mmCIF file of C-alpha atoms in Angstrom:
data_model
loop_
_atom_site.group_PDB
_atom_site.id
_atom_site.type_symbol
_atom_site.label_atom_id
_atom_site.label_comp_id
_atom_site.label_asym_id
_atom_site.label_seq_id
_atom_site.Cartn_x
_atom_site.Cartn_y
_atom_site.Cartn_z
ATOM 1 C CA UNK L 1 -28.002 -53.993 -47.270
ATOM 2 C CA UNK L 2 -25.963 -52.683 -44.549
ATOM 3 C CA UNK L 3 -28.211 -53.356 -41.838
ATOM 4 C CA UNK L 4 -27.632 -57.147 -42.956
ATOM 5 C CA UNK L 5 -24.110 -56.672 -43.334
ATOM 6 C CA UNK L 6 -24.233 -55.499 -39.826
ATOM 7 C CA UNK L 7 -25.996 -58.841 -38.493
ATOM 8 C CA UNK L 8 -23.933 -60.956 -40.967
ATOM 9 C CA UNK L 9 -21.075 -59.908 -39.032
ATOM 10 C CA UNK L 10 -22.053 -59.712 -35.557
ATOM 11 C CA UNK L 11 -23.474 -63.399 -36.388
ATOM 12 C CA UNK L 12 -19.721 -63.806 -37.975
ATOM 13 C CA UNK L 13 -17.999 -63.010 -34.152
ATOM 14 C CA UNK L 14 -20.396 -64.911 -32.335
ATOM 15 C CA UNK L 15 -19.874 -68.220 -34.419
ATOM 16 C CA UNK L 16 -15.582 -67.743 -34.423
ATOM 17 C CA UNK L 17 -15.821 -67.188 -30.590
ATOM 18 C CA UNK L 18 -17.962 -70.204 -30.152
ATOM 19 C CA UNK L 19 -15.853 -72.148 -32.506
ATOM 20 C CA UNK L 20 -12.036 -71.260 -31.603
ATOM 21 C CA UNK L 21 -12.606 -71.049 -28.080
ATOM 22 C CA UNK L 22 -15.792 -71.647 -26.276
ATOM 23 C CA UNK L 23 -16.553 -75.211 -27.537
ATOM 24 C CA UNK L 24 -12.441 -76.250 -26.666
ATOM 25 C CA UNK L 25 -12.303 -74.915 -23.539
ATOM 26 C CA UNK L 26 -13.512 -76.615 -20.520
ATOM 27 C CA UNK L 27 -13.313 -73.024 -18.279
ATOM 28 C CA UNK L 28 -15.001 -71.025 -20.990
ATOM 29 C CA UNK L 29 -17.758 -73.968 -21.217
ATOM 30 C CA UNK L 30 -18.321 -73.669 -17.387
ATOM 31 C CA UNK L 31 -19.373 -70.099 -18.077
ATOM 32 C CA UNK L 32 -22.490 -70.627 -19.977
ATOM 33 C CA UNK L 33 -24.970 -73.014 -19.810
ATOM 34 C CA UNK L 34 -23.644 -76.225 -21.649
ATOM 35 C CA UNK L 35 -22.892 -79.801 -21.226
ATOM 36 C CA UNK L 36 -20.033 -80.729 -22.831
ATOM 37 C CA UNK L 37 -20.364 -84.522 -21.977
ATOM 38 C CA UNK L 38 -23.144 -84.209 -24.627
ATOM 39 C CA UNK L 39 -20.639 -84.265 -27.469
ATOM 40 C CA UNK L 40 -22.870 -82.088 -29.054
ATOM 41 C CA UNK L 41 -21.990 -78.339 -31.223
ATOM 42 C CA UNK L 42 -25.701 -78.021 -31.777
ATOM 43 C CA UNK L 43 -24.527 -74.416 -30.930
ATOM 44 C CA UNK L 44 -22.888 -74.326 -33.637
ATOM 45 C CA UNK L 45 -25.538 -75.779 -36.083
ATOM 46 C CA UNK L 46 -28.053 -73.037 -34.743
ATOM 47 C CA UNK L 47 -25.226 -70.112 -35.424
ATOM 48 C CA UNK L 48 -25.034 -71.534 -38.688
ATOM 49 C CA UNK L 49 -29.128 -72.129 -39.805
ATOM 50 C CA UNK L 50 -29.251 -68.364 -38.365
ATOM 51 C CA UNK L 51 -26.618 -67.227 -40.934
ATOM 52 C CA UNK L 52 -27.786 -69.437 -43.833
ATOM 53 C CA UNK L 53 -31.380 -68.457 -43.277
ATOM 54 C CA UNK L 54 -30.407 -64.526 -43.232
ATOM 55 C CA UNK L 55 -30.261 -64.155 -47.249
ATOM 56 C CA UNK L 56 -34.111 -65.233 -46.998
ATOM 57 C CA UNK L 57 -35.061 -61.654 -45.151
ATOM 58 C CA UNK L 58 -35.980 -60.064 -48.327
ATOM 59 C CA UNK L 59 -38.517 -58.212 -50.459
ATOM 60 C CA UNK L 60 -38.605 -60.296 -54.126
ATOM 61 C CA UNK L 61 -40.686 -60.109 -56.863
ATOM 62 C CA UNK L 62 -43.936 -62.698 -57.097
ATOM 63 C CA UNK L 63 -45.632 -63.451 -60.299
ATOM 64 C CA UNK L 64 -49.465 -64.003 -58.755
ATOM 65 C CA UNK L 65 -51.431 -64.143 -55.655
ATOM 66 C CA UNK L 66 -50.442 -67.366 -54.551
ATOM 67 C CA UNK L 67 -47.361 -67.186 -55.126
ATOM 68 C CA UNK L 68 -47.176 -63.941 -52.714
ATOM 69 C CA UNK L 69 -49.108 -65.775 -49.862
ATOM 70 C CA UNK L 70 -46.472 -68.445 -50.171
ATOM 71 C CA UNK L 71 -43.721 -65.865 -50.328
ATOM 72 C CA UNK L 72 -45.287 -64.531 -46.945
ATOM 73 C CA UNK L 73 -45.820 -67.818 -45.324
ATOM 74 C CA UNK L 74 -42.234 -68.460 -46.005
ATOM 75 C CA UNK L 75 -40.894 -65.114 -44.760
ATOM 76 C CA UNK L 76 -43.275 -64.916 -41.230
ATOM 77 C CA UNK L 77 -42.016 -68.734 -40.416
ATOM 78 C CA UNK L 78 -38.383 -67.790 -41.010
ATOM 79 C CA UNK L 79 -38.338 -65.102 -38.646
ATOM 80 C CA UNK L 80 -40.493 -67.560 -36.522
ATOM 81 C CA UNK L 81 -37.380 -69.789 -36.516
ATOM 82 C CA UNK L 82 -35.179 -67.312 -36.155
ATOM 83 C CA UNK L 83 -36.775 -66.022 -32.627
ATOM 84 C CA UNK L 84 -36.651 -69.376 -31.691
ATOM 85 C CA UNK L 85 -32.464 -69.904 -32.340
ATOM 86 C CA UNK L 86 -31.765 -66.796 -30.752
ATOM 87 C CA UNK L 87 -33.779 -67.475 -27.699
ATOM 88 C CA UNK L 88 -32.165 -70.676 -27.422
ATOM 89 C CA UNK L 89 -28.526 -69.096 -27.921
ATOM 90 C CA UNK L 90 -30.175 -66.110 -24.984
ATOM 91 C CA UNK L 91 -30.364 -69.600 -22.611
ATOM 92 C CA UNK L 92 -26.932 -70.807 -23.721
ATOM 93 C CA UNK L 93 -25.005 -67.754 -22.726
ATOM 94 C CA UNK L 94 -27.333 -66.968 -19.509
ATOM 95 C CA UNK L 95 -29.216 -64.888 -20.983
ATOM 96 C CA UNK L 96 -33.050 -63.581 -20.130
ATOM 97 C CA UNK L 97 -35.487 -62.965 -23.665
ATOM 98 C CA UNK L 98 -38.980 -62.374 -23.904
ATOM 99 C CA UNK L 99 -40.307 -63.483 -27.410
ATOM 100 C CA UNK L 100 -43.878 -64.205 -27.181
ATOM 101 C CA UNK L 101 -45.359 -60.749 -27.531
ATOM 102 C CA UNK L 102 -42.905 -59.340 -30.581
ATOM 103 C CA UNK L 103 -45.673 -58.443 -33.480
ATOM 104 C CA UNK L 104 -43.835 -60.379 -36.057
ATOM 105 C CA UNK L 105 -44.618 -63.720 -33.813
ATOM 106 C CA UNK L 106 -47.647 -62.311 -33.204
ATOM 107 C CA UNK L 107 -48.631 -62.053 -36.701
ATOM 108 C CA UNK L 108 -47.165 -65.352 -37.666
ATOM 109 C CA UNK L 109 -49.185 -67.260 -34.802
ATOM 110 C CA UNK L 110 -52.177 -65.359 -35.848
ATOM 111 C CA UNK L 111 -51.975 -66.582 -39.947
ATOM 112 C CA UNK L 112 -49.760 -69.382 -39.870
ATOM 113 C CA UNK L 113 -49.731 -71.191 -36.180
ATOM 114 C CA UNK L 114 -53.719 -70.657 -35.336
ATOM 115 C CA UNK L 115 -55.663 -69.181 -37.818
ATOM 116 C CA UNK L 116 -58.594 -70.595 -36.393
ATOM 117 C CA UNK L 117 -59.030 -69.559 -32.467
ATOM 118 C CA UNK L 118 -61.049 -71.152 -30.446
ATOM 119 C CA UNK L 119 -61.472 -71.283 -26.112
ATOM 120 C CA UNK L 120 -59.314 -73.918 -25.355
ATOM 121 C CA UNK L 121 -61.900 -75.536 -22.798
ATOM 122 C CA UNK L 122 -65.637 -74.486 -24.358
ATOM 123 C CA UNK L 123 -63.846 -74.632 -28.146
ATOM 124 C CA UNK L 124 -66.046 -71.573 -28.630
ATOM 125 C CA UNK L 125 -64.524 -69.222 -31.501
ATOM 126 C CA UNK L 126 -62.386 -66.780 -31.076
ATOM 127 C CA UNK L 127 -61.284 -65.452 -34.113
ATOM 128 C CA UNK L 128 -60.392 -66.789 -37.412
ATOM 129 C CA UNK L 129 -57.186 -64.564 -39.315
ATOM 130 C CA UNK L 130 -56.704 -65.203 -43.323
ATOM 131 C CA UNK L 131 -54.044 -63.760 -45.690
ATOM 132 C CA UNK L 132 -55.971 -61.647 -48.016
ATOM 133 C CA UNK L 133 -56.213 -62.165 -52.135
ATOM 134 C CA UNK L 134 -54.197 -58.288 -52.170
ATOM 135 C CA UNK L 135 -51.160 -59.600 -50.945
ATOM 136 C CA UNK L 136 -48.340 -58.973 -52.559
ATOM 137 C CA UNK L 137 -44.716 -58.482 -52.503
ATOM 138 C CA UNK L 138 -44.336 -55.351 -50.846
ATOM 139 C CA UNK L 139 -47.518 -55.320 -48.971
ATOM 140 C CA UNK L 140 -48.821 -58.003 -46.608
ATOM 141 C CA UNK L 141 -53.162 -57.909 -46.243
ATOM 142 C CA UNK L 142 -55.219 -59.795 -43.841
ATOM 143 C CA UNK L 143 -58.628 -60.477 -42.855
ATOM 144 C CA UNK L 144 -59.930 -60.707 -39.379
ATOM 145 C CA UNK L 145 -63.092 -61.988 -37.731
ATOM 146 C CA UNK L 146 -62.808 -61.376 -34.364
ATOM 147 C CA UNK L 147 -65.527 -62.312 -31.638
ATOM 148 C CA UNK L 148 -64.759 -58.931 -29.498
ATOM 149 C CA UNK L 149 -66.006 -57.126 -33.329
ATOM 150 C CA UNK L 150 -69.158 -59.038 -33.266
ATOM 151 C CA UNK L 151 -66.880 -61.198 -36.521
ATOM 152 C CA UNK L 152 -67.121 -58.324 -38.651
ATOM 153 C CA UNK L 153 -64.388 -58.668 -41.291
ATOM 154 C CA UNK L 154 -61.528 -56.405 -40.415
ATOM 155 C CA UNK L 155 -58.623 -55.641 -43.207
ATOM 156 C CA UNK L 156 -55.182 -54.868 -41.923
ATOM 157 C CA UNK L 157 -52.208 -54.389 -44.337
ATOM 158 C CA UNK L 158 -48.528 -54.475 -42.980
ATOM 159 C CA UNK L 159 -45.461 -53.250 -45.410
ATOM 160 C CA UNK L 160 -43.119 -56.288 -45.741
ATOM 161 C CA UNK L 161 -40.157 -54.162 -45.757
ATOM 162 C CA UNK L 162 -41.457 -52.990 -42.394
ATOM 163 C CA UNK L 163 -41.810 -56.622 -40.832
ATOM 164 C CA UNK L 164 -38.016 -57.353 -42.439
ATOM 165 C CA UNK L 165 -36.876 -54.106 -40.714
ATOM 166 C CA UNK L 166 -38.514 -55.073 -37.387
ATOM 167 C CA UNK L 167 -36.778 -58.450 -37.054
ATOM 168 C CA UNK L 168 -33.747 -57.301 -37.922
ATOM 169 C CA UNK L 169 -33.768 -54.681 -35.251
ATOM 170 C CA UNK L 170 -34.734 -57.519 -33.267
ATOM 171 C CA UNK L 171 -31.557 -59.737 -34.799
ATOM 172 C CA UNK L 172 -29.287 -56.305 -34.397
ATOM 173 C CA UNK L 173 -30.107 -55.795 -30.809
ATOM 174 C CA UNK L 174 -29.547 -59.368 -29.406
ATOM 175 C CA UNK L 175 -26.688 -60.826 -31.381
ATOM 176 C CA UNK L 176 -25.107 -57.303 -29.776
ATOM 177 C CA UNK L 177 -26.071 -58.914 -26.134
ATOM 178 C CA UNK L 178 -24.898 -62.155 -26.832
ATOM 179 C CA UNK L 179 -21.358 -60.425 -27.709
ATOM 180 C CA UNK L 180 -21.253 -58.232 -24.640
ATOM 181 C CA UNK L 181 -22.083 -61.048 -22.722
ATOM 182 C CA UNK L 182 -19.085 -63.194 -24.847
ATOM 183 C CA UNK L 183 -16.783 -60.151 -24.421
ATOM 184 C CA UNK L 184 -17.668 -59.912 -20.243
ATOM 185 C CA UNK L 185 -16.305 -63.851 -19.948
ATOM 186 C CA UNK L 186 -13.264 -63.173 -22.370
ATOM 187 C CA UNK L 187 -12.205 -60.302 -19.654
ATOM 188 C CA UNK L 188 -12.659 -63.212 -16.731
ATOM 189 C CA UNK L 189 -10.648 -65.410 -18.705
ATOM 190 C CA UNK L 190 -7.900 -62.915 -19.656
ATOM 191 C CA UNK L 191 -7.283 -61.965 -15.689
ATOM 192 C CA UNK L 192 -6.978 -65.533 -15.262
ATOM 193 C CA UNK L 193 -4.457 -65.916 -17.415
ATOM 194 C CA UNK L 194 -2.822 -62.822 -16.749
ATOM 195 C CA UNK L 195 -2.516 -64.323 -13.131
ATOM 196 C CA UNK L 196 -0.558 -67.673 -14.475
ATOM 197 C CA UNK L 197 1.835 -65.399 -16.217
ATOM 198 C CA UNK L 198 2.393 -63.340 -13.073
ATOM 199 C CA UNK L 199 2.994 -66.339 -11.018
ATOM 200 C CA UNK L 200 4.268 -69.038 -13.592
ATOM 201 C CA UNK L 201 7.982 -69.264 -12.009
ATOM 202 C CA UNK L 202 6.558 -70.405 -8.884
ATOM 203 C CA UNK L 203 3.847 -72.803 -10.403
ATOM 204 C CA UNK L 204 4.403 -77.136 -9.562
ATOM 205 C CA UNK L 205 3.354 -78.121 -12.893
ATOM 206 C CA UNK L 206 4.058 -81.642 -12.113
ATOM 207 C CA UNK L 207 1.359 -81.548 -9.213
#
């Protein structure tokens, strides 16, 4: 609860920033990686699917097997998503992410994305990855057959409150970036405008 509280508000600064000052200000623009003449405050929409799609980052009760592999499919893609919008919002502000090799990706690409692997030029198989009938809402199973084990079926289990606590480590860290990075442009801008005060007697305003 407090680690989302945390995020909720991080997420919170980042979206009034954007909002009250980045997306009306031409100079503030000209710091990140924008074009305004696209008219657009997708930025905006992306800060707010991040915050609406928070409340879905939790444990909850299932009634059946199903209706945990569904619960799972759901969760995994979420944070799939999420990645995605904060990687995007990492390229907005100038910012360098790696995403590809986080485990929760990982594990979503390996059940969800491709659970069938195959060579992408001989189509031979790889591996095949399938939720397993013990899944359930606090524990996440899997079976693997895997070429490099000779497809002998493999069972891994992964704690769901253990995924939810990795991504939001993951959310925790980088909305904290994207706010040093917001703060570092707010200083620029504030010595700018501390140097129009200092000299705004002797300013033409006319030219």
């Amino acid at each position: 609860m407090e680690k989302t509280q945390s995020i909720t508000k991080k997420l919170s600064l980042i979206e009034s920033a954007w909002r009250d000052y980045f997306f009306t200000s031409n100079f503030l623009l000209s710091k990140i990686n924008y074009d305004k003449i696209e008219n657009s405050n997708y930025v905006g929409v992306i800060i707010g699917y991040l915050n609406d799609s928070l409340p879905f980052l939790k444990t909850q009760e299932t009634r059946d097997e199903n209706s945990s592999i569904f619960y799972s499919i759901g969760l995994l893609q979420t944070i799939y998503v999420q990645q995605d919008l904060v990687k995007e919002l990492f390229g907005v502000f100038n910012l360098e992410i790696k995403i590809e090799k986080l485990k929760n990706r990982k594990l979503r690409n390996k059940l969800i994305g491709h659970p069938i692997s195959r060579k992408e030029k001989t189509k031979e198989l790889e591996m095949v990855s399938l939720f397993g009938y013990s899944t359930d809402n606090k524990n996440l199973n899997y079976l693997q057959y895997s070429k490099k084990n000779n497809f002998k079926c493999e069972i891994f289990e992964m704690k769901i409150e253990n995924i939810i606590e990795s991504h939001f480590q993951f959310l925790e860290n980088k909305f904290e970036k994207i706010l040093e990075k917001i703060n570092e442009i707010f200083n620029k801008y504030l010595e700018i405008l501390e140097e129009i005060l200092l000299k705004i007697d002797n300013l033409d305003f006319e030219s």
